[in-house]
mmCIF file of C-alpha atoms in Angstrom:
data_model
loop_
_atom_site.group_PDB
_atom_site.id
_atom_site.type_symbol
_atom_site.label_atom_id
_atom_site.label_comp_id
_atom_site.label_asym_id
_atom_site.label_seq_id
_atom_site.Cartn_x
_atom_site.Cartn_y
_atom_site.Cartn_z
ATOM 1 C CA UNK A 153 64.186 63.339 79.957
ATOM 2 C CA UNK A 154 61.373 65.451 81.032
ATOM 3 C CA UNK A 155 62.706 66.227 84.898
ATOM 4 C CA UNK A 156 66.326 67.103 83.451
ATOM 5 C CA UNK A 157 67.709 70.761 84.298
ATOM 6 C CA UNK A 158 71.137 70.049 83.571
ATOM 7 C CA UNK A 159 72.666 68.792 80.575
ATOM 8 C CA UNK A 160 76.206 70.138 81.605
ATOM 9 C CA UNK A 161 78.930 67.965 80.099
ATOM 10 C CA UNK A 162 76.723 65.335 79.060
ATOM 11 C CA UNK A 163 78.688 64.189 75.915
ATOM 12 C CA UNK A 164 81.825 66.081 77.082
ATOM 13 C CA UNK A 165 84.752 64.174 75.778
ATOM 14 C CA UNK A 166 83.217 61.690 73.426
ATOM 15 C CA UNK A 167 85.904 62.273 70.927
ATOM 16 C CA UNK A 168 84.678 59.007 68.709
ATOM 17 C CA UNK A 169 81.076 60.114 68.694
ATOM 18 C CA UNK A 170 79.925 60.475 65.149
ATOM 19 C CA UNK A 171 76.479 60.828 65.110
ATOM 20 C CA UNK A 172 73.682 61.080 67.975
ATOM 21 C CA UNK A 173 69.867 60.808 67.489
ATOM 22 C CA UNK A 174 68.238 63.185 69.911
ATOM 23 C CA UNK A 175 64.873 63.567 68.788
ATOM 24 C CA UNK A 176 63.168 61.818 71.892
ATOM 25 C CA UNK A 177 65.204 64.128 74.375
ATOM 26 C CA UNK A 178 62.599 66.638 76.391
ATOM 27 C CA UNK A 179 64.623 69.667 77.101
ATOM 28 C CA UNK A 180 61.444 71.701 78.087
ATOM 29 C CA UNK A 181 62.887 72.361 81.678
ATOM 30 C CA UNK A 182 66.674 72.175 80.829
ATOM 31 C CA UNK A 183 68.568 75.504 82.037
ATOM 32 C CA UNK A 184 71.989 74.434 81.826
ATOM 33 C CA UNK A 185 73.495 72.943 78.618
ATOM 34 C CA UNK A 186 77.189 74.413 79.164
ATOM 35 C CA UNK A 187 80.179 72.356 77.676
ATOM 36 C CA UNK A 188 77.265 69.723 76.407
ATOM 37 C CA UNK A 189 79.046 68.707 73.149
ATOM 38 C CA UNK A 190 82.634 69.896 74.292
ATOM 39 C CA UNK A 191 85.715 67.741 72.874
ATOM 40 C CA UNK A 192 82.976 65.785 70.525
ATOM 41 C CA UNK A 193 85.758 66.184 68.012
ATOM 42 C CA UNK A 194 84.391 63.584 65.579
ATOM 43 C CA UNK A 195 80.817 64.545 65.453
ATOM 44 C CA UNK A 196 79.979 65.989 62.221
ATOM 45 C CA UNK A 197 76.200 67.165 62.356
ATOM 46 C CA UNK A 198 74.220 68.051 65.372
ATOM 47 C CA UNK A 199 70.149 68.187 64.911
ATOM 48 C CA UNK A 200 68.523 70.336 67.825
ATOM 49 C CA UNK A 201 65.520 71.131 65.745
ATOM 50 C CA UNK A 202 63.283 69.784 68.386
ATOM 51 C CA UNK A 203 64.995 70.851 71.498
ATOM 52 C CA UNK A 204 62.980 73.577 73.567
ATOM 53 C CA UNK A 205 65.754 75.864 74.765
ATOM 54 C CA UNK A 206 63.258 78.527 76.061
ATOM 55 C CA UNK A 207 64.574 78.055 79.674
ATOM 56 C CA UNK A 208 68.343 77.421 78.613
ATOM 57 C CA UNK A 209 70.649 80.305 80.383
ATOM 58 C CA UNK A 210 73.988 78.668 80.030
ATOM 59 C CA UNK A 211 75.453 77.478 76.589
ATOM 60 C CA UNK A 212 79.029 78.271 77.531
ATOM 61 C CA UNK A 213 81.373 76.051 75.439
ATOM 62 C CA UNK A 214 78.306 74.005 74.459
ATOM 63 C CA UNK A 215 80.356 72.885 71.314
ATOM 64 C CA UNK A 216 83.836 74.251 72.156
ATOM 65 C CA UNK A 217 86.366 71.584 70.462
ATOM 66 C CA UNK A 218 83.940 69.820 68.202
ATOM 67 C CA UNK A 219 86.562 70.625 64.821
ATOM 68 C CA UNK A 220 84.625 68.279 62.689
ATOM 69 C CA UNK A 221 81.217 69.756 63.088
ATOM 70 C CA UNK A 222 79.866 71.055 59.558
ATOM 71 C CA UNK A 223 76.122 71.681 60.594
ATOM 72 C CA UNK A 224 73.943 72.389 63.166
ATOM 73 C CA UNK A 225 70.381 72.521 62.792
ATOM 74 C CA UNK A 226 68.892 74.783 65.638
ATOM 75 C CA UNK A 227 65.088 75.231 64.815
ATOM 76 C CA UNK A 228 64.273 78.541 66.732
ATOM 77 C CA UNK A 229 67.007 80.670 67.826
ATOM 78 C CA UNK A 230 64.556 82.126 70.776
ATOM 79 C CA UNK A 231 67.013 80.751 73.468
ATOM 80 C CA UNK A 232 69.072 83.627 72.930
ATOM 81 C CA UNK A 233 66.948 86.150 74.526
ATOM 82 C CA UNK A 234 67.256 84.328 77.890
ATOM 83 C CA UNK A 235 70.748 82.929 77.726
ATOM 84 C CA UNK A 236 72.991 84.551 79.810
ATOM 85 C CA UNK A 237 76.385 82.834 78.770
ATOM 86 C CA UNK A 238 77.310 81.979 75.251
ATOM 87 C CA UNK A 239 80.907 82.427 75.650
ATOM 88 C CA UNK A 240 83.045 79.964 73.715
ATOM 89 C CA UNK A 241 80.183 78.271 72.498
ATOM 90 C CA UNK A 242 81.653 77.519 68.944
ATOM 91 C CA UNK A 243 85.341 77.984 69.849
ATOM 92 C CA UNK A 244 87.203 75.142 68.031
ATOM 93 C CA UNK A 245 84.604 74.790 65.577
ATOM 94 C CA UNK A 246 86.817 75.768 62.667
ATOM 95 C CA UNK A 247 85.168 73.509 59.772
ATOM 96 C CA UNK A 248 81.336 74.805 60.983
ATOM 97 C CA UNK A 249 79.966 75.481 57.465
ATOM 98 C CA UNK A 250 76.145 75.589 57.736
ATOM 99 C CA UNK A 251 73.690 76.365 60.369
ATOM 100 C CA UNK A 252 69.864 75.854 59.786
ATOM 101 C CA UNK A 253 67.031 77.895 61.809
ATOM 102 C CA UNK A 254 63.757 78.912 61.395
ATOM 103 C CA UNK A 255 61.463 81.676 62.549
ATOM 104 C CA UNK A 256 64.070 83.955 63.307
ATOM 105 C CA UNK A 257 63.393 87.518 63.987
ATOM 106 C CA UNK A 258 65.780 89.884 62.733
ATOM 107 C CA UNK A 259 67.363 91.089 66.291
ATOM 108 C CA UNK A 260 67.707 87.691 67.175
ATOM 109 C CA UNK A 261 69.193 86.704 64.184
ATOM 110 C CA UNK A 262 71.914 89.829 64.455
ATOM 111 C CA UNK A 263 72.936 88.397 67.847
ATOM 112 C CA UNK A 264 73.148 84.751 66.898
ATOM 113 C CA UNK A 265 75.655 86.190 63.468
ATOM 114 C CA UNK A 266 77.624 88.263 66.497
ATOM 115 C CA UNK A 267 78.307 85.028 68.268
ATOM 116 C CA UNK A 268 79.630 83.653 65.114
ATOM 117 C CA UNK A 269 81.613 86.531 64.446
ATOM 118 C CA UNK A 270 83.135 86.314 68.097
ATOM 119 C CA UNK A 271 84.419 82.637 67.065
ATOM 120 C CA UNK A 272 85.589 83.605 63.777
ATOM 121 C CA UNK A 273 83.063 81.979 62.020
ATOM 122 C CA UNK A 274 81.490 84.914 59.869
ATOM 123 C CA UNK A 275 81.722 82.642 56.733
ATOM 124 C CA UNK A 276 79.525 80.248 58.193
ATOM 125 C CA UNK A 277 76.349 80.053 56.039
ATOM 126 C CA UNK A 278 73.138 80.514 58.051
ATOM 127 C CA UNK A 279 70.084 79.678 56.648
ATOM 128 C CA UNK A 280 67.018 80.697 58.076
ATOM 129 C CA UNK A 281 63.204 79.835 56.795
ATOM 130 C CA UNK A 282 59.843 80.760 57.772
ATOM 131 C CA UNK A 283 58.526 77.677 58.939
ATOM 132 C CA UNK A 284 54.924 76.395 58.531
ATOM 133 C CA UNK A 285 53.511 73.012 59.689
ATOM 134 C CA UNK A 286 51.646 70.738 57.500
ATOM 135 C CA UNK A 287 50.393 67.160 57.784
ATOM 136 C CA UNK A 288 51.004 65.004 54.813
ATOM 137 C CA UNK A 289 49.724 61.614 54.558
ATOM 138 C CA UNK A 290 52.209 59.056 52.513
ATOM 139 C CA UNK A 291 51.214 55.466 52.286
ATOM 140 C CA UNK A 292 54.212 53.505 53.076
ATOM 141 C CA UNK A 293 53.025 50.918 50.968
ATOM 142 C CA UNK A 294 52.561 52.466 47.779
ATOM 143 C CA UNK A 295 54.424 55.896 48.542
ATOM 144 C CA UNK A 296 51.603 57.832 47.616
ATOM 145 C CA UNK A 297 50.465 61.165 49.273
ATOM 146 C CA UNK A 298 46.838 61.598 50.001
ATOM 147 C CA UNK A 299 44.894 64.148 51.787
ATOM 148 C CA UNK A 300 45.419 64.393 55.495
ATOM 149 C CA UNK A 301 42.009 63.526 56.224
ATOM 150 C CA UNK A 302 42.825 60.143 54.704
ATOM 151 C CA UNK A 303 42.569 57.379 57.153
ATOM 152 C CA UNK A 304 43.225 54.287 55.094
ATOM 153 C CA UNK A 305 45.256 54.102 51.486
ATOM 154 C CA UNK A 306 42.816 54.125 48.443
ATOM 155 C CA UNK A 307 45.317 52.106 46.641
ATOM 156 C CA UNK A 308 45.926 49.350 49.384
ATOM 157 C CA UNK A 309 43.073 49.753 51.931
ATOM 158 C CA UNK A 310 45.974 49.651 54.676
ATOM 159 C CA UNK A 311 45.790 52.395 57.348
ATOM 160 C CA UNK A 312 47.644 55.966 56.796
ATOM 161 C CA UNK A 313 50.243 57.089 59.227
ATOM 162 C CA UNK A 314 50.526 60.596 59.948
ATOM 163 C CA UNK A 315 54.006 62.402 59.281
ATOM 164 C CA UNK A 316 54.378 66.021 60.206
ATOM 165 C CA UNK A 317 57.113 67.674 58.483
ATOM 166 C CA UNK A 318 58.350 71.547 59.209
ATOM 167 C CA UNK A 319 59.153 73.405 55.823
#
């Protein structure tokens, strides 16, 4: 998806869509997400935490009609600085309870809260965290954590995977 510039209406009208794994999406060149999830009325949670939204200028109606949507993870809200059209972005998201974001400057957060207020969603909880990236090594065989420089588990002698967490 690295060459994609428009995700306009990509999932629009997918009313039976319950969940969506978008971890492999490369959105670094996307400028248009207009009505991307419009009418996904069964979707309950969307995780956009790995999306690069820095070039997106159109998010009009992005979640419009997502009546069952309860939670959105946006990751960073830096897209609000360049996004020209966010009209009706949350229109019809009457069950939206929680939005998660991180490393959000105060002025961007205020823009976002204003956007929610325009949609009548002032009571939606917005959780903003200061994120730090660190690496933890967890052996999949014994379940124990080891220093991030460990290449083999001292308990099992098997190779260690690397897992990057954002907290």
